[in-house]
């Protein structure tokens, strides 16, 4: 298996209980060129899981392997796109994309950055600065920067969550084109059921308290997918039914805590 997560657990020290268990016993295998989304209620650990695959969070228990190599620290084989673009405001668009390419010659940096800016349709803005771009354009620069590293896996943590609906739908289509062209393996975290169904080959649903995988659902619907397609609606309902119980569990626990306080 291309990316393999085995018996993964994450916990933090906690003042009251001694240990806060974010999730435990997470097993997940992803094939090369697969697009997999992770859904779940707040607090289930989906973003923490993605950060662990990126090497940004330590592993409490278990293993993560990419092509049979252990993942423990960040590396160029994994590119990360966050909810906020995290661009350097003092650098131009093309300089932002070149930033992780310092190991290449100047000519190679220029060629690669230009290639991926063209892919996200921003080559004419290469001399602009982040504050001169819309939120959607900034996120496209962030995607180009991650792709320019030529990673084996593209990790995306709610990359469109802060954007308006219209821009989000446009970027969905752009991401699908990029995925088909680059054949990257993508692990995508989102709160949106419709977004996950529209984009993914599989949707992994996480429960909470503690976080764990409660379902791994194949999305065997031909692309492009339309919201009014009966098959899409049925899949959304299937995922919502799974999530509803987990969300209610979180709300119930929060109310009990407030009543005790």
Coordinates of N, CA, C and O in Angstrom, one line a residue, residues 3-177:
X3 N 0.4 4.7 1.0 CA 0.4 5.3 2.3 C -0.3 4.5 3.3 O -1.5 4.1 3.1
X4 N 0.3 4.1 4.4 CA -0.3 3.1 5.3 C -0.1 3.7 6.7 O 1.0 4.0 7.2
X5 N -1.3 3.7 7.4 CA -1.4 4.2 8.8 C -1.8 3.0 9.6 O -2.9 2.4 9.4
X6 N -1.0 2.6 10.7 CA -1.3 1.4 11.4 C -1.4 1.7 12.9 O -0.4 2.1 13.5
X7 N -2.5 1.4 13.5 CA -2.7 1.4 15.0 C -2.2 2.8 15.5 O -1.6 2.9 16.6
X8 N -2.5 3.9 14.8 CA -2.0 5.2 15.2 C -2.8 5.8 16.3 O -4.1 5.7 16.4
X9 N -2.1 6.4 17.3 CA -2.8 7.0 18.4 C -2.1 8.4 18.7 O -0.9 8.5 18.4
X10 N -2.8 9.3 19.2 CA -2.3 10.6 19.6 C -2.9 11.1 20.9 O -4.1 11.0 21.1
X11 N -2.1 11.4 21.9 CA -2.5 11.9 23.1 C -1.7 13.1 23.6 O -0.5 13.2 23.2
X12 N -2.3 13.9 24.4 CA -1.6 15.1 25.0 C -1.7 15.1 26.5 O -2.7 14.5 27.0
X13 N -0.8 15.7 27.2 CA -0.9 15.8 28.7 C -2.2 16.7 29.0 O -2.5 17.6 28.2
X14 N -2.9 16.4 30.1 CA -4.1 17.1 30.4 C -4.2 17.4 31.9 O -3.9 16.5 32.7
X15 N -4.5 18.6 32.3 CA -4.5 19.0 33.7 C -5.4 18.1 34.6 O -5.0 17.7 35.7
X16 N -6.6 17.9 34.1 CA -7.6 17.1 34.9 C -7.4 15.6 34.9 O -7.3 14.9 35.9
X17 N -7.3 15.1 33.7 CA -7.3 13.6 33.5 C -5.9 13.0 33.5 O -5.8 11.8 33.5
X18 N -4.9 13.9 33.3 CA -3.5 13.4 33.1 C -3.2 13.2 31.7 O -2.1 13.6 31.3
X19 N -4.1 12.7 30.9 CA -3.8 12.4 29.5 C -5.1 12.7 28.7 O -6.2 12.3 29.1
X20 N -5.0 13.5 27.6 CA -6.1 13.7 26.7 C -5.8 12.9 25.4 O -4.9 13.1 24.7
X21 N -6.7 11.9 25.2 CA -6.6 11.0 24.0 C -7.3 11.6 22.9 O -8.6 11.7 22.9
X22 N -6.6 12.1 21.9 CA -7.3 12.7 20.7 C -7.9 11.6 19.8 O -9.1 11.7 19.5
X23 N -7.1 10.5 19.5 CA -7.7 9.4 18.8 C -6.8 8.2 19.1 O -5.7 8.3 19.6
X24 N -7.3 7.0 18.8 CA -6.5 5.8 19.0 C -6.9 4.7 18.0 O -8.0 4.8 17.4
X25 N -6.0 3.8 17.7 CA -6.2 2.6 16.9 C -6.8 3.0 15.5 O -7.7 2.4 15.0
X26 N -6.1 4.0 14.9 CA -6.5 4.4 13.6 C -5.7 3.6 12.5 O -4.5 3.7 12.5
X27 N -6.5 2.9 11.7 CA -5.9 2.2 10.6 C -6.4 2.7 9.3 O -7.6 2.8 9.1
X28 N -5.5 3.1 8.4 CA -6.0 3.6 7.1 C -4.9 3.3 6.0 O -3.7 3.6 6.2
X29 N -5.3 2.8 4.9 CA -4.4 2.6 3.8 C -4.9 3.3 2.5 O -6.1 3.2 2.2
X30 N -4.0 3.9 1.8 CA -4.4 4.8 0.7 C -3.5 4.4 -0.5 O -2.3 4.2 -0.4
X31 N -4.1 4.1 -1.6 CA -3.4 3.8 -2.8 C -2.8 5.0 -3.6 O -3.3 6.1 -3.4
X32 N -1.8 4.7 -4.4 CA -1.2 5.8 -5.2 C -2.3 6.4 -6.1 O -3.1 5.7 -6.7
X33 N -2.3 7.7 -6.2 CA -3.2 8.5 -7.1 C -4.7 8.5 -6.6 O -5.6 8.8 -7.3
X34 N -4.9 8.0 -5.3 CA -6.2 8.0 -4.8 C -6.5 9.4 -4.1 O -5.6 10.0 -3.5
X35 N -7.8 9.8 -4.2 CA -8.2 11.0 -3.5 C -9.1 10.6 -2.4 O -10.2 10.1 -2.6
X36 N -8.6 10.8 -1.1 CA -9.4 10.3 0.0 C -9.7 11.5 0.9 O -8.8 12.3 1.3
X37 N -10.9 11.7 1.3 CA -11.3 12.8 2.2 C -11.6 12.2 3.6 O -12.1 11.1 3.8
X38 N -11.3 13.0 4.6 CA -11.6 12.7 6.0 C -12.6 13.7 6.6 O -12.4 14.9 6.5
X39 N -13.7 13.1 7.0 CA -14.8 13.9 7.6 C -15.0 13.5 9.1 O -14.7 12.4 9.5
X40 N -15.5 14.5 9.9 CA -15.8 14.1 11.3 C -16.1 15.4 12.1 O -15.8 16.5 11.6
X41 N -16.8 15.2 13.2 CA -17.1 16.4 14.0 C -15.8 17.1 14.6 O -14.8 16.4 14.7
X42 N -16.0 18.3 15.0 CA -14.9 19.0 15.7 C -14.4 18.2 16.9 O -15.1 17.7 17.7
X43 N -13.0 18.1 17.0 CA -12.4 17.4 18.1 C -12.2 15.9 17.9 O -11.6 15.2 18.7
X44 N -12.5 15.4 16.7 CA -12.3 14.0 16.4 C -10.8 13.7 16.0 O -10.4 12.5 16.0
X45 N -10.0 14.7 15.7 CA -8.6 14.6 15.5 C -8.2 14.5 14.0 O -7.1 14.1 13.7
X46 N -9.1 14.9 13.1 CA -8.8 14.7 11.7 C -7.7 15.6 11.2 O -6.8 15.2 10.5
X47 N -7.6 16.9 11.7 CA -6.5 17.8 11.4 C -5.2 17.3 12.0 O -4.1 17.4 11.4
X48 N -5.3 16.8 13.2 CA -4.1 16.3 13.9 C -3.6 15.1 13.2 O -2.4 15.0 13.0
X49 N -4.5 14.2 12.7 CA -4.0 13.1 11.9 C -3.3 13.5 10.7 O -2.2 13.0 10.3
X50 N -3.8 14.5 10.0 CA -3.2 15.1 8.8 C -1.8 15.6 9.1 O -0.8 15.4 8.4
X51 N -1.7 16.4 10.2 CA -0.4 16.9 10.7 C 0.6 15.9 11.0 O 1.8 16.0 10.8
X52 N 0.1 14.7 11.5 CA 1.0 13.6 11.8 C 1.6 13.0 10.5 O 2.7 12.6 10.4
X53 N 0.7 12.9 9.5 CA 1.2 12.4 8.2 C 2.2 13.4 7.6 O 3.2 12.9 6.9
X54 N 2.0 14.7 7.8 CA 2.9 15.7 7.4 C 4.2 15.7 8.1 O 5.2 16.3 7.7
X55 N 4.2 15.0 9.3 CA 5.4 15.0 10.2 C 5.5 16.2 11.1 O 6.6 16.5 11.7
X56 N 4.4 16.9 11.2 CA 4.4 18.2 12.0 C 4.0 17.9 13.5 O 4.2 18.7 14.3
X57 N 3.4 16.7 13.7 CA 3.0 16.2 15.0 C 3.6 14.9 15.3 O 3.7 14.0 14.5
X58 N 4.1 14.7 16.6 CA 4.7 13.5 16.9 C 3.7 12.3 17.1 O 2.5 12.6 17.3
X59 N 4.1 11.1 17.0 CA 3.3 9.9 17.1 C 3.3 9.4 18.5 O 4.4 9.2 19.0
X60 N 2.2 9.2 19.1 CA 2.1 8.7 20.5 C 2.2 7.1 20.4 O 2.8 6.5 21.3
X61 N 1.6 6.5 19.4 CA 1.7 5.1 19.3 C 1.3 4.8 17.8 O 0.6 5.5 17.2
X62 N 1.9 3.7 17.3 CA 1.6 3.2 15.9 C 2.6 3.7 14.9 O 3.6 4.3 15.3
X63 N 2.3 3.5 13.7 CA 3.2 3.9 12.6 C 2.5 4.6 11.4 O 1.3 4.3 11.2
X64 N 3.2 5.4 10.7 CA 2.8 5.9 9.4 C 3.9 5.6 8.4 O 5.1 5.9 8.7
X65 N 3.6 5.0 7.3 CA 4.6 4.7 6.3 C 4.1 5.2 4.9 O 3.0 5.0 4.6
X66 N 5.1 5.7 4.2 CA 4.9 6.2 2.8 C 5.9 5.4 2.0 O 7.1 5.5 2.2
X67 N 5.4 4.5 1.1 CA 6.2 3.6 0.3 C 7.2 2.8 1.2 O 8.4 2.8 0.9
X68 N 6.6 2.3 2.3 CA 7.4 1.4 3.2 C 8.4 2.2 4.0 O 9.2 1.5 4.7
X69 N 8.4 3.5 4.0 CA 9.4 4.3 4.8 C 8.6 5.0 5.9 O 7.6 5.6 5.7
X70 N 9.2 4.9 7.1 CA 8.5 5.5 8.3 C 8.4 7.0 8.1 O 9.4 7.6 7.7
X71 N 7.3 7.6 8.5 CA 7.1 9.0 8.5 C 7.2 9.5 9.9 O 6.4 9.1 10.8
X72 N 8.2 10.3 10.2 CA 8.3 10.9 11.6 C 8.6 12.4 11.6 O 8.3 13.1 12.6
X73 N 9.1 12.9 10.5 CA 9.4 14.3 10.4 C 8.9 14.9 9.1 O 8.6 14.1 8.2
X74 N 8.8 16.2 8.9 CA 8.4 16.7 7.6 C 9.4 16.3 6.5 O 10.6 16.1 6.8
X75 N 9.0 16.3 5.3 CA 9.8 16.0 4.2 C 9.2 16.4 2.9 O 8.0 16.6 2.8
X76 N 10.0 16.6 1.8 CA 9.6 17.0 0.5 C 8.6 16.0 -0.2 O 8.0 16.4 -1.2
X77 N 8.5 14.8 0.3 CA 7.6 13.8 -0.3 C 6.2 14.1 0.1 O 5.3 13.4 -0.4
X78 N 5.9 15.0 1.0 CA 4.6 15.4 1.5 C 4.4 16.9 1.4 O 5.2 17.7 2.0
X79 N 3.5 17.4 0.6 CA 3.2 18.8 0.5 C 1.9 19.1 1.3 O 0.9 18.4 1.2
X80 N 1.9 20.2 2.0 CA 0.8 20.6 2.9 C 0.1 21.9 2.4 O 0.8 22.9 2.2
X81 N -1.2 21.9 2.3 CA -2.0 23.1 2.1 C -2.9 23.3 3.2 O -3.7 22.4 3.5
X82 N -2.8 24.4 3.9 CA -3.6 24.7 5.1 C -4.9 25.5 4.7 O -5.0 26.0 3.6
X83 N -5.7 25.7 5.7 CA -7.0 26.5 5.5 C -6.6 27.9 5.1 O -7.3 28.5 4.2
X84 N -5.7 28.5 5.8 CA -5.2 29.8 5.4 C -3.9 29.6 4.5 O -3.1 28.8 4.8
X85 N -3.8 30.4 3.5 CA -2.7 30.2 2.5 C -1.3 30.3 3.1 O -0.4 29.6 2.5
X86 N -1.1 31.0 4.1 CA 0.2 31.1 4.8 C 1.3 31.5 3.8 O 2.4 30.9 3.8
X87 N 1.0 32.5 3.0 CA 2.0 33.1 2.1 C 2.9 34.1 2.7 O 2.4 34.7 3.7
X88 N 4.1 34.3 2.3 CA 5.0 35.3 2.8 C 4.5 36.7 2.1 O 4.7 36.8 0.9
X89 N 4.1 37.6 2.9 CA 3.5 38.9 2.3 C 4.6 39.7 1.6 O 4.2 40.5 0.8
X90 N 5.8 39.6 2.0 CA 6.9 40.4 1.4 C 7.5 39.8 0.1 O 8.3 40.4 -0.5
X91 N 7.0 38.6 -0.2 CA 7.4 37.9 -1.5 C 6.3 38.0 -2.5 O 5.2 37.9 -2.2
X92 N 6.7 38.1 -3.8 CA 5.8 38.1 -4.9 C 5.2 36.7 -5.0 O 5.7 35.7 -4.4
X93 N 4.2 36.5 -5.8 CA 3.6 35.2 -6.1 C 4.6 34.2 -6.5 O 4.7 33.1 -5.9
X94 N 5.4 34.5 -7.5 CA 6.3 33.5 -8.0 C 7.4 33.2 -7.0 O 7.9 32.1 -6.9
X95 N 7.8 34.2 -6.2 CA 8.8 34.0 -5.2 C 8.3 33.1 -4.1 O 9.0 32.3 -3.5
X96 N 7.0 33.2 -3.8 CA 6.4 32.3 -2.8 C 6.4 30.9 -3.3 O 6.7 30.0 -2.5
X97 N 6.1 30.7 -4.6 CA 6.1 29.3 -5.1 C 7.5 28.8 -5.2 O 7.8 27.6 -4.9
X98 N 8.5 29.6 -5.4 CA 9.9 29.2 -5.5 C 10.5 28.9 -4.1 O 11.5 28.2 -4.0
X99 N 9.9 29.4 -3.1 CA 10.5 29.4 -1.7 C 11.0 28.0 -1.3 O 12.1 27.8 -0.8
X100 N 10.2 26.9 -1.5 CA 10.7 25.6 -1.1 C 11.6 24.9 -2.1 O 12.0 23.7 -1.9
X101 N 12.0 25.6 -3.1 CA 12.8 25.0 -4.2 C 14.3 25.5 -4.2 O 15.0 25.4 -5.3
X102 N 14.8 25.9 -3.1 CA 16.1 26.5 -3.0 C 17.2 25.5 -3.4 O 18.3 25.8 -3.7
X103 N 16.9 24.2 -3.3 CA 17.9 23.1 -3.7 C 18.1 23.0 -5.2 O 19.0 22.3 -5.6
X104 N 17.2 23.7 -6.0 CA 17.3 23.7 -7.4 C 18.0 24.9 -7.9 O 18.2 25.9 -7.2
X105 N 18.5 24.8 -9.2 CA 19.1 26.0 -9.8 C 18.1 27.0 -10.0 O 16.9 26.8 -10.0
X106 N 18.5 28.3 -10.2 CA 17.6 29.4 -10.4 C 16.7 29.1 -11.7 O 15.5 29.5 -11.6
X107 N 17.3 28.6 -12.7 CA 16.5 28.3 -13.9 C 15.5 27.2 -13.6 O 14.3 27.4 -14.1
X108 N 15.9 26.2 -12.9 CA 14.9 25.1 -12.6 C 13.8 25.7 -11.7 O 12.6 25.3 -11.8
X109 N 14.1 26.5 -10.7 CA 13.1 27.2 -9.9 C 12.1 27.9 -10.7 O 10.9 27.8 -10.5
X110 N 12.6 28.7 -11.6 CA 11.8 29.6 -12.5 C 10.9 28.7 -13.3 O 9.6 29.0 -13.4
X111 N 11.4 27.7 -13.9 CA 10.6 26.8 -14.8 C 9.5 26.1 -14.0 O 8.4 26.0 -14.5
X112 N 9.9 25.6 -12.9 CA 8.9 24.8 -12.1 C 7.8 25.7 -11.5 O 6.6 25.3 -11.6
X113 N 8.2 26.8 -11.0 CA 7.2 27.8 -10.4 C 6.3 28.3 -11.5 O 5.0 28.3 -11.3
X114 N 6.8 28.6 -12.7 CA 6.0 29.0 -13.8 C 5.0 27.9 -14.2 O 3.8 28.2 -14.5
X115 N 5.5 26.7 -14.3 CA 4.6 25.6 -14.7 C 3.4 25.4 -13.8 O 2.3 25.3 -14.3
X116 N 3.6 25.5 -12.5 CA 2.5 25.3 -11.6 C 1.6 26.5 -11.4 O 0.4 26.4 -11.2
X117 N 2.2 27.7 -11.6 CA 1.3 28.9 -11.7 C 0.4 28.9 -12.9 O -0.7 29.3 -12.8
X118 N 0.9 28.4 -14.0 CA 0.1 28.2 -15.2 C -1.0 27.2 -14.9 O -2.1 27.3 -15.3
X119 N -0.7 26.1 -14.2 CA -1.6 25.1 -13.9 C -2.8 25.6 -13.0 O -4.0 25.2 -13.2
X120 N -2.5 26.6 -12.2 CA -3.6 27.2 -11.3 C -4.1 28.5 -11.9 O -4.8 29.2 -11.3
X121 N -3.7 28.8 -13.2 CA -4.1 29.9 -14.0 C -3.8 31.3 -13.3 O -4.6 32.2 -13.2
X122 N -2.6 31.4 -12.8 CA -2.1 32.6 -12.1 C -0.8 33.1 -12.7 O -0.2 34.0 -12.0
X123 N -0.4 32.7 -13.8 CA 0.9 33.1 -14.3 C 1.0 34.6 -14.6 O 2.0 35.2 -14.4
X124 N -0.2 35.2 -14.9 CA -0.1 36.7 -15.2 C -0.1 37.5 -13.9 O 0.1 38.7 -14.0
X125 N -0.2 36.8 -12.8 CA -0.1 37.5 -11.5 C 1.2 37.2 -10.8 O 1.3 37.4 -9.6
X126 N 2.2 36.6 -11.5 CA 3.4 36.1 -10.8 C 4.2 37.2 -10.1 O 4.9 37.0 -9.2
X127 N 4.0 38.5 -10.6 CA 4.7 39.6 -10.0 C 4.0 40.3 -8.9 O 4.5 41.2 -8.2
X128 N 2.7 39.9 -8.7 CA 1.9 40.5 -7.7 C 2.3 40.0 -6.3 O 3.0 39.0 -6.1
X129 N 1.7 40.7 -5.3 CA 2.0 40.3 -3.9 C 0.7 39.8 -3.3 O -0.4 40.1 -3.7
X130 N 0.8 39.0 -2.2 CA -0.4 38.3 -1.7 C -1.6 39.3 -1.4 O -2.7 38.9 -1.6
X131 N -1.3 40.5 -0.8 CA -2.4 41.4 -0.5 C -3.1 41.9 -1.7 O -4.2 42.4 -1.5
X132 N -2.6 41.7 -2.9 CA -3.2 42.2 -4.1 C -4.1 41.1 -4.7 O -4.8 41.4 -5.7
X133 N -4.2 39.9 -4.1 CA -5.0 38.8 -4.6 C -6.2 38.6 -3.7 O -6.2 38.9 -2.5
X134 N -7.2 38.0 -4.3 CA -8.4 37.5 -3.5 C -8.0 36.3 -2.7 O -7.0 35.7 -2.9
X135 N -8.9 35.9 -1.8 CA -8.6 34.7 -1.0 C -8.5 33.5 -1.8 O -7.6 32.6 -1.5
X136 N -9.4 33.3 -2.8 CA -9.3 32.2 -3.7 C -8.0 32.1 -4.5 O -7.4 31.0 -4.6
X137 N -7.5 33.3 -4.9 CA -6.3 33.3 -5.7 C -5.1 33.0 -4.8 O -4.2 32.3 -5.2
X138 N -5.1 33.5 -3.5 CA -4.1 33.2 -2.6 C -4.0 31.7 -2.3 O -2.9 31.1 -2.3
X139 N -5.1 31.0 -2.2 CA -5.1 29.6 -2.0 C -4.6 28.8 -3.2 O -3.9 27.8 -3.0
X140 N -4.9 29.4 -4.4 CA -4.3 28.7 -5.6 C -2.8 28.9 -5.6 O -2.1 27.9 -6.0
X141 N -2.3 30.0 -5.1 CA -0.8 30.1 -5.0 C -0.3 29.1 -4.0 O 0.8 28.4 -4.3
X142 N -1.0 28.9 -2.9 CA -0.5 27.9 -1.9 C -0.5 26.5 -2.5 O 0.4 25.7 -2.2
X143 N -1.5 26.2 -3.3 CA -1.6 24.9 -4.0 C -0.4 24.7 -5.0 O 0.3 23.7 -5.0
X144 N -0.1 25.8 -5.7 CA 1.0 25.8 -6.7 C 2.3 25.6 -5.9 O 3.2 24.8 -6.4
X145 N 2.5 26.2 -4.8 CA 3.7 26.1 -4.0 C 3.9 24.6 -3.5 O 5.0 24.1 -3.6
X146 N 2.8 24.0 -3.0 CA 2.9 22.6 -2.6 C 3.2 21.7 -3.7 O 4.0 20.8 -3.6
X147 N 2.6 21.9 -4.9 CA 2.8 21.1 -6.0 C 4.2 21.2 -6.6 O 4.8 20.3 -7.1
X148 N 4.7 22.4 -6.5 CA 6.1 22.7 -7.0 C 7.1 21.8 -6.4 O 8.2 21.6 -7.0
X149 N 6.9 21.4 -5.2 CA 7.8 20.5 -4.5 C 7.8 19.1 -5.0 O 8.6 18.3 -4.7
X150 N 6.8 18.8 -5.9 CA 6.6 17.5 -6.5 C 6.5 16.4 -5.4 O 7.2 15.4 -5.5
X151 N 5.6 16.6 -4.5 CA 5.5 15.6 -3.4 C 4.8 14.4 -3.9 O 4.0 14.4 -4.9
X152 N 5.0 13.3 -3.2 CA 4.3 12.0 -3.5 C 2.8 12.1 -3.0 O 1.9 11.5 -3.6
X153 N 2.6 12.9 -1.9 CA 1.3 13.0 -1.3 C 1.0 14.5 -1.1 O 1.8 15.2 -0.5
X154 N -0.2 14.9 -1.5 CA -0.6 16.3 -1.2 C -1.6 16.2 -0.1 O -2.7 15.5 -0.1
X155 N -1.3 16.9 1.0 CA -2.1 16.9 2.2 C -2.9 18.3 2.3 O -2.2 19.3 2.2
X156 N -4.2 18.2 2.4 CA -5.0 19.5 2.3 C -5.9 19.5 3.5 O -6.8 18.7 3.7
X157 N -5.7 20.6 4.4 CA -6.5 20.7 5.6 C -7.5 21.8 5.5 O -7.2 23.0 5.7
X158 N -8.7 21.4 5.1 CA -9.8 22.4 4.9 C -9.4 23.6 4.0 O -9.6 24.7 4.4
X159 N -8.8 23.3 2.9 CA -8.2 24.4 2.1 C -9.2 25.4 1.6 O -8.8 26.5 1.3
X160 N -10.5 25.0 1.5 CA -11.5 25.9 0.9 C -12.5 26.4 2.0 O -13.5 27.0 1.6
X161 N -12.2 26.0 3.2 CA -13.2 26.3 4.3 C -13.5 27.8 4.5 O -14.6 28.1 5.0
X162 N -12.5 28.6 4.3 CA -12.7 30.1 4.5 C -13.2 30.9 3.3 O -13.3 32.1 3.4
X163 N -13.5 30.2 2.2 CA -13.9 30.8 1.0 C -15.4 30.8 0.8 O -16.1 30.0 1.4
X164 N -15.9 31.8 0.0 CA -17.3 31.8 -0.3 C -17.7 30.6 -1.2 O -16.8 30.0 -1.8
X165 N -19.0 30.3 -1.2 CA -19.4 29.1 -1.9 C -19.1 29.1 -3.4 O -18.7 28.1 -3.9
X166 N -19.3 30.2 -4.0 CA -19.0 30.3 -5.4 C -17.5 30.0 -5.7 O -17.2 29.2 -6.6
X167 N -16.6 30.7 -5.0 CA -15.2 30.5 -5.2 C -14.8 29.0 -4.9 O -14.0 28.4 -5.6
X168 N -15.4 28.5 -3.8 CA -15.1 27.1 -3.4 C -15.5 26.1 -4.6 O -14.7 25.2 -4.9
X169 N -16.6 26.3 -5.2 CA -17.0 25.4 -6.3 C -16.1 25.5 -7.5 O -15.7 24.5 -8.2
X170 N -15.6 26.7 -7.8 CA -14.6 27.0 -8.9 C -13.3 26.2 -8.5 O -12.8 25.5 -9.4
X171 N -12.9 26.3 -7.3 CA -11.6 25.7 -6.9 C -11.8 24.1 -6.8 O -10.8 23.4 -7.0
X172 N -13.0 23.7 -6.5 CA -13.2 22.2 -6.6 C -12.9 21.7 -8.0 O -12.2 20.7 -8.2
X173 N -13.4 22.4 -9.0 CA -13.2 22.0 -10.4 C -11.7 22.1 -10.8 O -11.2 21.2 -11.5
X174 N -11.1 23.2 -10.3 CA -9.6 23.4 -10.6 C -8.8 22.2 -10.0 O -7.9 21.7 -10.6
X175 N -9.2 21.9 -8.7 CA -8.5 20.8 -8.0 C -8.6 19.5 -8.7 O -7.7 18.7 -8.8
X176 N -9.8 19.2 -9.3 CA -10.0 18.0 -10.0 C -9.2 17.9 -11.2 O -8.6 16.9 -11.6
X177 N -9.0 19.0 -11.9 CA -8.2 19.1 -13.1 C -6.7 18.8 -12.8 O -6.0 18.1 -13.4

